[in-house]
Amino acid sequence: MSLKSRFLKPGDGVYTEDRSDVDQTSGTTFIYNPHRSLSIEKQRQRLPVFTARNSILYLVEKYQTTIVVGETGSGKSTQIPQYLREAGWTSDGVIAIAQPRRVACTTLAERVAEECDVILGKEVGYSIRFDDYSTPGTTQIKYMTEGLLVREMMADPLLRQYCVVMLDEVHERTLYTDIVLGLLKKILRRRKNLRLIISSATVDADHLYNFFNYNTTKDKSKDTASVLSVEGRNHLVDICYLKEATADYVKCSAETVMKIHLREGPGDVLVFLTGLEEVDTCSSLLNQHAASLKKTDGSLLVLPMHGALRNSDQLRVFQISPPGVRKVIVATNIAETSITIPGIVYVVDCGFVKLRWYNPSGHTDALVVVPISQASAIQRAGRAGRTRSGKVYRLYPEEEFNKFSEVTPPEMVRTNLSSAVLNLMALGIENMLRFDFLSPPPAKHLISALDELFALGALSEEGTLTKPLGQQMAEFPLPPQLAKILLVSGDFGCSQEILSIVAMLQVQNIFMIPRGQERRARAIHRNFQVNEGDLITLLNVFTAYKKQEESKHWCMKKFINHRALRRAVEIRGRMEKLLANFNIPITSSEGGVDAVCKCITAGMFPNAAYLHHSGTYRTVRGNQVLCIHPSSVLYTEMQPQWVLFHEVLHTSQMFMRDLTVIDPAWLLELAPHFYEKRTMQN
């Protein structure tokens, strides 16, 4: 095997990905415990945060807001709530820990329940979308998603049942992170006895300190916020850059790993890529290279790491490699700050990440592969210095690193704000421009969100939530468009079908294509495909799964992800209960497809696109140029004239995904306020 060496001492690539979405569980926290043979008490004392225990308790007692900065794996998420419980804080209320990701809530709650020696769901519990595992009056430590915390504010605006709220992983700066920060700032002014703990893996404390410190004098004793840094155990990391950019960072990643394996000392390797497709491609390349290694070279164990993997596969990355075997973990940014993998000595950083960006002029919210920030590059490099001195190979020149932005722009300034605005309106905040955002969103994004919500019927001309539609949409833990089609599905006589479709849109990786069986898997998948598009195809899969009594064996034969389907069934059941609470009739179209497609149009009409004479598609509003994604069932020679899309992925082109074929007359019938006849004719 020949390897081209282009390193000074380690290219910015433009590898594009035609499939795969952003790692929805990129914030998932996995608990690796290298001290499991010790007692629980000894294990806890081994964590870096233990040395700061007394300082944390003192600061929480003295200040309303305490900002704790500490590296991933320091124990912040599991230990700080326990310190507070042990100090007696739960005698006055519940300790809430808000997380950006759902799986983090369940994993952390399980670990803390084990350490506290209590039953999960009793003294320690969690609450995530469509799943509450806590006991009112008994639960003392409660993990929840940030979105769930916002929903609790709708019922209890001052969060009176909580004595302490801890916001974890704030460095991720998700949309709901910033919403919760702004809302808690208002609550803290009203509730002097409430304590807020903000936990971050990166040093962004000054911005947060200034946001929550109400002291306008020079007297530091009057400060309302404090900052504490928890020292980690990092070792020296040697940084290597490429001399010049690479045109294919996925291929370059594989070549760099092989170079490390043949030339460097012992130690496992962690590779950062942007998505599932890239992870699979790189893993395949590495396995091919590994097959040609000599026995004297040692062997490679290549393991993918992303949020869509089964738990058992995810946990494989934490297992110690056998003697003579070098472990290579090929990961998305799930491995950047949310997990600590033992044995990592070498890191390969592609220099890119997949983020969601909103274009208000084109009315599209797209997943885009963009350069990482300097803060992310530093976090990735830090993975190499956990247990001993390490080395990071950055696949871009040093001058490119110097051009990176200092931090990743928060979601609040780059994504569609419709959900955020709807939730804030439900909390009585009607003037978005006066809301105290940590990072104020662009005014044009707010205007676009208000425009969409008005078009969906959620807002009145006066700018208030409509009754009952707007208020009910705010209560659904879904994007406004999906909430709308669920709430009007009874009017179209197809609520059964819409429930199934929306549930299927909440899970990932429905269709499995195992390596070596690609042709057979795709042939079987074609049996589910229909001319009406991807959403009706998803409906067919779900319906067939139910007819087969949710058979795992059937899923294996059909190359369908049983775990995803099982989760969709659970979500559907919970959404059906919500519809019943709103007195929405649960009816079926009895195989009538037009009713289902019209219902989808009633909520997704802002996402309409028509076939242009150039062979591409154009959005009706904004004239955005789009193409059908290759994974779509509509990616055929005979392209439909009009479609609705669920989302857009921006790689080599702007690709539409999750499509539904429509009659353009439905747009004028169902959204005349949004589309004028002359616009449609043009």
XYZ file of C-alpha atoms in Angstrom:
682
model
C 0.000 0.000 0.000
C 1.422 3.396 -0.956
C 0.714 6.477 1.080
C 1.376 9.983 -0.178
C 3.013 12.174 2.465
C 2.029 15.821 2.263
C 2.480 16.799 5.886
C 4.746 19.442 7.314
C 3.935 17.896 10.697
C -0.016 17.507 9.778
C -6.492 19.924 3.903
C -9.191 21.616 4.126
C -11.455 19.637 1.836
C -14.701 20.067 0.048
C -15.918 16.496 0.350
C -19.648 16.562 -0.172
C -22.172 14.173 1.193
C -25.267 13.127 -0.671
C -27.028 11.369 2.141
C -27.253 11.561 5.903
C -28.384 14.359 8.114
C -26.760 16.158 10.985
C -26.087 13.885 13.911
C -29.278 14.560 15.821
C -27.854 13.066 18.957
C -24.530 14.737 18.687
C -24.832 15.821 22.279
C -25.479 12.341 23.558
C -23.538 11.675 26.760
C -22.098 8.209 27.264
C -20.787 7.219 30.653
C -17.450 5.446 30.400
C -16.212 4.342 33.800
C -12.587 3.130 33.961
C -12.820 2.681 37.749
C -15.837 0.343 37.870
C -13.940 -2.146 40.037
C -13.794 0.457 42.823
C -16.623 1.269 45.214
C -19.101 3.939 44.089
C -17.667 6.367 46.642
C -14.094 5.804 45.413
C -15.215 6.155 41.790
C -16.799 9.522 42.527
C -13.698 10.743 44.346
C -11.546 9.943 41.296
C -13.389 12.539 39.182
C -11.695 15.959 38.739
C -14.827 17.826 39.899
C -14.549 16.213 43.352
C -11.711 18.573 44.331
C -14.066 21.519 43.676
C -16.997 20.097 45.675
C -16.801 22.530 48.593
C -16.150 25.511 46.318
C -19.216 24.669 44.219
C -21.460 24.386 47.283
C -20.128 27.683 48.667
C -20.685 29.570 45.405
C -24.192 28.161 44.921
C -25.067 29.268 48.458
C -23.689 32.788 47.961
C -24.565 33.627 44.347
C -27.751 33.253 42.329
C -25.801 32.105 39.275
C -22.701 29.899 39.276
C -20.859 29.199 36.022
C -18.759 26.019 36.092
C -16.222 25.502 33.311
C -14.762 22.019 33.097
C -13.650 19.559 30.461
C -15.708 16.647 29.241
C -15.344 13.732 31.627
C -14.688 15.887 34.693
C -17.946 14.732 36.312
C -19.956 17.969 36.216
C -23.162 16.430 34.875
C -23.401 13.558 37.360
C -21.724 14.900 40.494
C -22.902 18.496 40.984
C -26.593 17.475 41.387
C -25.526 14.857 43.946
C -23.416 17.371 45.888
C -26.478 19.629 46.136
C -28.699 16.751 47.254
C -26.175 15.687 49.879
C -25.992 19.293 51.135
C -29.757 19.361 51.700
C -30.925 21.505 48.801
C -33.688 19.051 47.857
C -35.518 19.765 51.122
C -36.727 22.970 49.436
C -37.485 21.609 45.976
C -36.302 19.582 43.010
C -32.929 19.922 41.279
C -33.471 20.188 37.511
C -30.665 19.456 35.057
C -31.443 20.581 31.510
C -29.598 18.873 28.659
C -29.519 19.705 24.928
C -30.090 16.065 23.880
C -32.636 13.431 24.851
C -30.338 10.442 25.216
C -28.065 12.396 27.549
C -30.981 12.755 29.965
C -31.654 9.025 30.143
C -28.000 7.977 30.338
C -27.084 10.490 33.041
C -30.201 9.736 35.084
C -29.405 6.016 34.980
C -25.850 6.626 36.194
C -26.859 9.015 38.999
C -29.605 6.646 40.175
C -26.974 3.894 40.355
C -24.586 6.102 42.331
C -27.371 7.200 44.701
C -28.508 3.573 45.049
C -32.118 4.466 44.226
C -34.694 3.251 41.691
C -34.647 5.186 38.431
C -37.877 7.165 38.167
C -38.174 7.659 41.922
C -35.635 9.917 43.689
C -33.737 10.326 40.403
C -35.682 10.595 37.153
C -35.818 12.123 33.713
C -38.305 13.778 31.391
C -37.875 13.921 27.620
C -40.187 14.463 24.680
C -42.926 11.814 24.735
C -41.426 10.114 27.814
C -41.664 11.140 31.493
C -39.848 8.884 33.959
C -40.195 10.857 37.194
C -42.495 10.779 40.231
C -44.026 14.072 41.468
C -43.412 14.503 45.180
C -40.648 11.879 45.207
C -38.156 12.843 42.501
C -35.348 15.025 43.857
C -32.973 15.075 40.879
C -34.615 15.381 37.477
C -32.819 15.362 34.129
C -34.750 16.852 31.218
C -34.287 18.351 27.795
C -34.172 22.123 27.485
C -37.367 21.983 25.435
C -39.170 20.152 28.243
C -38.021 22.807 30.723
C -39.571 25.474 28.492
C -42.823 23.474 28.430
C -42.791 23.283 32.222
C -42.531 27.078 32.267
C -45.786 27.247 30.306
C -47.546 25.525 33.220
C -45.427 27.109 35.988
C -43.805 30.367 34.747
C -41.644 30.779 37.871
C -40.622 27.098 38.133
C -41.653 27.088 41.787
C -41.141 23.340 42.240
C -37.404 23.736 41.587
C -34.779 24.991 44.029
C -31.860 24.694 41.587
C -31.777 24.630 37.792
C -28.591 23.401 36.144
C -28.068 24.071 32.437
C -25.559 21.540 31.145
C -23.482 21.550 27.947
C -24.205 25.261 27.435
C -21.239 25.504 25.054
C -23.447 23.810 22.434
C -25.605 26.967 22.320
C -28.652 25.232 20.886
C -31.791 27.200 20.122
C -33.392 26.118 23.385
C -30.201 26.793 25.372
C -30.516 30.475 24.528
C -34.282 30.535 25.088
C -33.877 28.977 28.540
C -31.047 31.376 29.439
C -33.219 34.382 28.587
C -36.253 33.021 30.434
C -34.249 32.086 33.533
C -32.802 35.590 33.677
C -36.374 36.890 34.001
C -37.277 34.241 36.598
C -34.189 34.917 38.739
C -35.239 38.556 39.152
C -38.571 37.360 40.577
C -37.265 34.388 42.592
C -34.270 35.399 44.689
C -34.114 31.951 46.307
C -33.718 30.105 42.983
C -30.195 29.045 42.047
C -28.867 28.631 38.521
C -25.784 26.572 37.644
C -24.410 26.866 34.123
C -22.024 24.136 32.999
C -19.788 24.450 29.954
C -16.885 22.487 28.504
C -15.341 25.569 26.874
C -14.109 28.846 28.285
C -16.950 31.223 27.364
C -17.589 32.307 30.940
C -17.195 36.081 30.571
C -20.183 36.424 28.245
C -22.383 34.384 30.587
C -21.051 36.151 33.690
C -21.894 39.583 32.264
C -25.341 38.355 31.196
C -26.299 37.144 34.689
C -24.431 39.608 36.904
C -26.866 42.380 37.855
C -24.282 44.304 39.884
C -23.825 47.743 38.299
C -21.354 48.964 40.939
C -17.648 48.323 41.356
C -18.312 46.525 44.634
C -17.614 42.850 43.819
C -19.369 41.751 47.010
C -22.658 42.695 45.328
C -22.113 40.388 42.349
C -24.971 37.998 41.591
C -22.871 35.626 39.449
C -19.603 33.756 39.894
C -17.270 31.623 37.777
C -15.421 28.446 38.759
C -12.986 26.475 36.605
C -12.567 22.761 37.254
C -9.065 21.629 36.394
C -8.845 18.663 34.057
C -6.044 16.162 33.564
C -4.891 16.969 30.051
C -1.417 16.133 28.781
C 0.659 17.845 26.109
C -0.761 17.527 22.570
C 1.473 18.015 19.531
C -0.402 19.769 16.694
C 0.374 18.865 13.071
C -1.030 20.701 10.028
C -1.169 19.880 6.340
C 1.186 21.888 4.151
C -1.628 22.530 1.671
C -5.339 21.839 1.440
C -6.733 18.455 0.448
C -9.530 18.033 -2.081
C -10.965 14.966 -0.317
C -10.709 15.028 3.459
C -12.438 11.654 3.863
C -9.819 9.853 1.787
C -7.091 11.937 3.425
C -8.404 10.926 6.867
C -8.048 7.240 6.004
C -4.546 7.756 4.595
C -3.514 9.701 7.705
C -4.742 6.929 9.995
C -2.692 4.372 8.077
C 0.353 6.630 8.277
C -0.126 6.897 12.045
C -0.485 3.129 12.339
C 2.704 2.408 10.413
C 4.895 5.196 11.786
C 3.704 6.171 15.262
C 3.830 4.435 18.633
C 0.982 2.652 20.448
C -2.330 4.381 21.047
C -5.818 4.504 19.592
C -6.982 6.962 16.928
C -10.074 9.188 16.838
C -11.193 10.582 13.465
C -13.648 13.502 13.229
C -15.947 13.700 10.170
C -19.244 15.497 9.560
C -21.908 12.811 9.119
C -22.958 9.196 8.826
C -22.141 8.861 5.121
C -18.604 10.120 5.613
C -18.126 7.886 8.655
C -19.234 4.834 6.655
C -17.049 5.736 3.664
C -13.945 6.313 5.770
C -14.548 3.137 7.797
C -14.825 1.147 4.570
C -11.564 2.638 3.233
C -9.781 1.839 6.487
C -11.020 -1.746 6.491
C -9.738 -2.145 2.929
C -6.317 -0.757 3.902
C -6.233 -2.870 7.072
C -6.810 -6.052 5.062
C -3.497 -5.507 3.245
C -1.399 -5.016 6.392
C 1.428 -7.411 7.161
C 1.225 -9.449 10.355
C 4.228 -7.573 11.699
C 2.357 -4.281 11.267
C -0.301 -5.185 13.816
C -4.020 -4.984 13.114
C -6.685 -2.279 13.136
C -10.117 -2.404 14.750
C -12.258 0.185 12.949
C -15.357 1.346 14.852
C -17.884 3.960 13.690
C -19.352 6.340 16.280
C -22.519 8.358 15.692
C -25.886 8.868 17.328
C -27.800 6.513 15.022
C -25.888 3.423 16.179
C -27.416 0.868 18.513
C -26.376 1.251 22.143
C -24.362 -1.985 22.013
C -22.411 -0.711 18.993
C -21.820 2.673 20.624
C -20.434 1.042 23.749
C -17.870 -0.941 21.729
C -15.721 2.189 21.388
C -15.159 2.206 25.162
C -13.787 -1.335 25.302
C -10.033 -1.756 25.673
C -8.311 -3.027 22.521
C -6.755 -6.523 22.566
C -2.929 -6.693 22.569
C -1.452 -5.855 19.170
C -4.656 -4.178 17.970
C -4.985 -0.432 17.418
C -8.532 0.871 17.758
C -9.688 3.524 15.260
C -12.915 5.360 16.087
C -14.433 7.196 13.125
C -16.903 9.676 14.586
C -19.146 12.643 14.023
C -18.885 15.608 16.392
C -20.622 13.412 18.997
C -17.047 12.720 20.185
C -16.051 16.381 20.467
C -17.289 17.258 23.954
C -19.919 14.702 24.907
C -17.916 11.517 25.401
C -14.550 10.536 26.799
C -13.038 7.514 25.045
C -10.154 5.746 26.817
C -6.862 5.111 25.069
C -7.060 7.907 22.471
C -3.572 9.201 21.676
C -4.029 10.410 18.085
C -6.782 12.620 16.642
C -7.458 13.241 12.951
C -9.526 16.407 12.468
C -11.145 17.002 9.056
C -11.853 20.640 9.963
C -15.544 20.575 9.060
C -18.905 20.159 10.778
C -22.497 19.922 9.607
C -24.746 22.705 10.930
C -28.238 23.938 10.254
C -28.465 27.358 8.562
C -31.560 29.354 7.683
C -31.902 31.529 4.598
C -34.787 33.955 5.267
C -34.788 35.321 1.718
C -35.097 31.829 0.248
C -37.276 30.570 3.135
C -35.132 27.435 3.467
C -33.533 25.840 6.515
C -30.613 23.738 5.266
C -27.992 21.396 6.702
C -24.634 22.763 5.545
C -21.081 21.429 5.812
C -18.978 24.357 7.075
C -15.521 24.899 8.618
C -15.372 24.307 12.358
C -14.532 27.055 14.845
C -11.210 27.445 16.627
C -12.950 26.428 19.861
C -14.109 23.171 18.238
C -10.635 22.512 16.849
C -9.200 22.943 20.346
C -11.833 20.607 21.798
C -11.053 17.968 19.173
C -7.331 18.247 19.845
C -7.984 17.834 23.566
C -9.349 14.336 22.973
C -5.749 13.224 22.293
C -4.360 14.276 25.663
C -6.639 12.554 28.112
C -4.397 9.734 29.359
C -0.927 10.685 28.066
C 0.799 13.012 25.619
C -0.838 12.842 22.203
C -0.881 14.234 18.704
C -3.574 15.820 16.522
C -3.394 15.796 12.716
C -5.373 18.732 11.356
C -6.277 18.154 7.720
C -5.924 21.824 6.835
C -3.073 24.372 6.756
C -2.330 26.444 9.848
C -3.314 29.624 8.031
C -6.800 28.139 7.562
C -7.075 27.522 11.315
C -6.254 31.180 11.882
C -9.176 32.110 9.601
C -11.704 29.994 11.538
C -14.206 31.880 13.667
C -13.374 31.811 17.375
C -16.579 29.973 18.313
C -19.398 28.210 16.474
C -22.280 30.642 15.885
C -25.166 29.774 18.236
C -28.280 28.259 16.674
C -30.234 31.362 17.670
C -28.501 33.453 14.996
C -28.480 30.869 12.182
C -31.637 28.714 12.252
C -35.364 28.950 11.612
C -36.945 30.591 14.666
C -40.573 29.524 14.143
C -40.560 27.002 17.009
C -38.740 29.394 19.335
C -41.114 32.267 18.617
C -44.173 30.026 19.034
C -42.958 28.873 22.461
C -42.081 32.388 23.603
C -45.497 33.650 22.470
C -47.116 30.873 24.511
C -45.179 32.176 27.530
C -46.653 35.643 27.037
C -43.614 37.227 25.392
C -45.133 39.013 22.423
C -42.397 41.538 21.610
C -39.462 39.420 20.474
C -37.228 42.434 19.862
C -37.376 43.309 23.567
C -36.647 39.810 24.847
C -33.230 39.525 26.516
C -31.370 37.075 24.255
C -27.782 36.115 25.104
C -27.090 36.472 21.367
C -29.898 38.468 19.696
C -31.125 36.801 16.478
C -31.195 38.750 13.207
C -34.378 40.804 12.898
C -35.069 39.312 9.453
C -35.089 35.809 11.002
C -37.661 36.926 13.570
C -39.806 38.566 10.900
C -39.635 35.436 8.745
C -40.704 33.286 11.722
C -43.646 35.568 12.514
C -44.639 35.530 8.846
C -44.629 31.715 8.734
C -46.595 31.372 11.988
C -49.196 33.830 10.718
C -49.477 31.889 7.445
C -49.941 28.635 9.399
C -52.797 30.224 11.332
C -50.953 30.208 14.662
C -50.873 34.008 14.981
C -53.655 36.548 14.600
C -53.333 39.863 12.779
C -52.799 41.456 16.199
C -49.762 39.232 16.737
C -51.243 37.019 19.445
C -51.685 33.246 19.469
C -54.910 32.150 17.839
C -57.435 30.076 19.770
C -57.456 27.155 19.696
C -55.030 26.414 16.825
C -52.062 28.564 17.848
C -52.282 27.582 21.500
C -52.548 23.895 20.622
C -49.599 24.106 18.208
C -47.488 25.561 21.031
C -48.345 22.589 23.241
C -47.109 20.061 20.677
C -43.381 19.236 21.074
C -42.956 19.408 17.296
C -41.987 21.955 14.631
C -44.983 24.213 13.813
C -45.565 22.720 10.355
C -45.861 19.177 11.721
C -48.015 20.331 14.632
C -50.351 22.011 12.138
C -50.850 18.938 9.937
C -51.584 16.824 13.009
C -54.142 19.284 14.349
C -56.001 19.583 11.022
C -55.757 15.878 10.148
C -59.220 15.232 11.589
C -60.683 17.745 9.123
C -59.200 15.744 6.249
C -60.289 12.392 7.692
C -56.757 11.000 7.861
C -55.459 11.492 11.394
C -54.410 7.824 11.601
C -52.156 8.186 8.564
C -50.747 11.574 9.586
C -49.909 10.271 13.054
C -47.876 7.478 11.452
C -46.077 9.820 9.045
C -45.143 12.376 11.714
C -43.947 9.612 14.042
C -41.728 8.209 11.283
C -40.219 11.662 10.701
C -39.055 11.695 14.335
C -36.688 8.732 13.892
C -33.596 8.240 11.757
C -32.183 5.623 9.431
C -35.352 3.694 8.593
C -33.835 1.886 5.625
C -30.786 -0.276 6.329
C -28.286 -0.967 3.535
C -25.656 -3.423 4.876
C -22.270 -3.453 3.211
C -22.143 -6.212 0.604
C -25.945 -6.462 0.334
C -26.651 -3.070 -1.206
C -28.368 -4.343 -4.374
C -30.651 -6.775 -2.531
C -31.592 -4.243 0.156
C -32.484 -1.550 -2.382
C -34.560 -4.020 -4.410
C -36.591 -4.942 -1.316
C -36.989 -1.284 -0.321
C -38.470 -0.511 -3.750
C -41.517 -2.596 -2.817
C -42.524 0.138 -0.356
C -41.960 3.037 -2.735
C -44.828 4.933 -4.360
C -45.145 7.770 -6.856
C -46.657 10.046 -4.215
C -43.253 10.445 -2.565
C -41.195 9.761 0.531
C -43.770 10.519 3.223
C -46.301 8.101 1.762
C -43.478 5.561 1.426
C -42.755 5.981 5.152
C -46.461 5.453 5.806
C -46.335 2.200 3.820
C -43.377 0.945 5.863
C -45.090 1.772 9.158
C -48.382 0.181 8.067
C -46.627 -3.000 6.923
C -44.684 -3.149 10.203
C -47.911 -2.973 12.207
C -49.544 -5.636 10.020
C -46.578 -7.877 10.779
C -47.225 -7.301 14.511
C -44.017 -5.273 14.880
C -41.908 -8.292 13.991
C -38.150 -7.909 14.392
C -37.652 -10.862 12.028
C -39.717 -9.099 9.356
C -37.558 -5.980 9.754
C -34.407 -8.012 9.268
C -35.789 -9.608 6.088
C -36.866 -6.221 4.718
C -33.673 -4.401 5.775
C -35.686 -2.077 8.005
C -34.387 -0.570 11.258
C -36.471 -2.337 13.927
C -35.264 -0.065 16.716
C -36.345 3.036 14.791
C -39.760 1.542 13.967
C -40.317 0.529 17.571
C -39.537 4.078 18.692
C -41.915 5.457 16.045
C -44.697 3.276 17.476
C -44.057 4.708 20.956
C -44.030 8.296 19.697
C -47.190 7.753 17.666
C -49.030 6.475 20.731
C -48.134 9.550 22.753
C -49.097 11.929 19.932
C -52.435 10.162 19.555
C -53.163 10.857 23.228
C -52.377 14.538 22.677
C -54.773 14.669 19.726
C -57.453 13.004 21.834
C -56.918 15.652 24.536
C -57.667 18.293 21.905
C -60.781 16.386 20.772
C -59.320 15.743 17.310
C -61.192 12.779 15.763
C -58.939 9.771 15.109
C -60.024 8.692 11.642
C -58.548 6.921 8.628
C -58.664 7.809 4.944
C -59.067 4.068 4.276
C -56.362 4.057 1.621
C -57.277 7.412 0.072
C -53.935 9.067 -0.664
C -55.182 12.476 -1.862
C -56.636 13.312 1.551
C -53.293 12.554 3.206
C -51.321 14.611 0.677
C -53.746 17.533 0.986
C -53.414 17.420 4.762
C -49.618 17.523 4.427
C -50.029 20.515 2.116
C -52.089 22.315 4.779
C -49.000 22.472 7.005
C -46.037 22.267 4.652
C -47.265 24.699 1.995
C -44.366 27.132 2.688
C -42.041 24.375 1.395
C -43.475 24.137 -2.123
C -41.219 23.779 -5.173
C -41.904 23.336 -8.881
C -39.906 21.756 -11.715
C -38.033 24.426 -13.672
C -37.276 24.098 -17.390
C -33.583 23.816 -16.433
C -34.290 20.433 -14.806
C -33.862 21.760 -11.268
C -36.591 22.895 -8.888
C -37.462 26.377 -7.646
C -39.205 27.343 -4.433
C -42.361 29.327 -5.102
C -41.330 31.941 -2.554
C -37.711 33.042 -2.752
C -36.943 31.285 -6.059
C -34.355 29.069 -4.346
C -32.704 26.529 -6.685
C -33.148 22.979 -5.352
C -32.594 19.387 -6.476
C -34.155 16.091 -5.410
C -31.904 14.188 -3.017
C -30.593 10.879 -4.433
C -32.074 8.993 -1.466
C -35.603 10.110 -2.384
C -38.017 7.714 -4.084
C -38.675 10.577 -6.526
C -35.059 10.612 -7.721
C -36.037 9.240 -11.123
C -35.963 10.272 -14.780
C -39.656 11.246 -14.685
C -39.602 14.042 -12.115
C -42.898 15.369 -10.699
C -43.973 18.918 -11.530
C -44.788 20.021 -7.969
C -43.489 18.809 -4.598
C -43.365 19.726 -0.927
C -40.120 19.109 0.964
C -39.593 18.489 4.666
C -35.978 19.656 4.813
C -33.022 20.778 2.710
C -29.456 19.444 2.782
C -26.723 21.671 1.333
C -23.659 19.753 0.146
C -22.524 19.902 -3.471
C -26.011 21.272 -4.227
C -29.159 22.236 -2.329
C -31.018 18.930 -1.980
C -34.673 18.476 -0.960
C -35.512 15.481 1.235
C -38.698 13.777 2.442
C -40.824 14.827 -0.527
C -44.549 14.705 -1.263
C -46.042 15.128 -4.744
C -48.891 17.669 -4.810
C -51.394 19.334 -7.090
C -50.536 23.081 -7.232
C -54.246 23.880 -7.022
C -54.085 22.675 -3.401
C -51.760 25.570 -2.558
C -54.320 28.111 -3.731
C -57.123 26.206 -2.021
C -55.404 25.685 1.336
C -53.090 28.710 1.552
C -54.595 31.511 -0.567
C -53.225 34.049 1.933
C -49.703 32.759 1.251
C -49.806 32.185 -2.510
C -51.377 34.491 -5.040
C -52.657 33.077 -8.329
C -50.298 35.199 -10.387
C -47.350 33.907 -8.335
C -48.352 30.342 -9.127
C -48.765 31.111 -12.821
C -45.336 32.739 -12.945
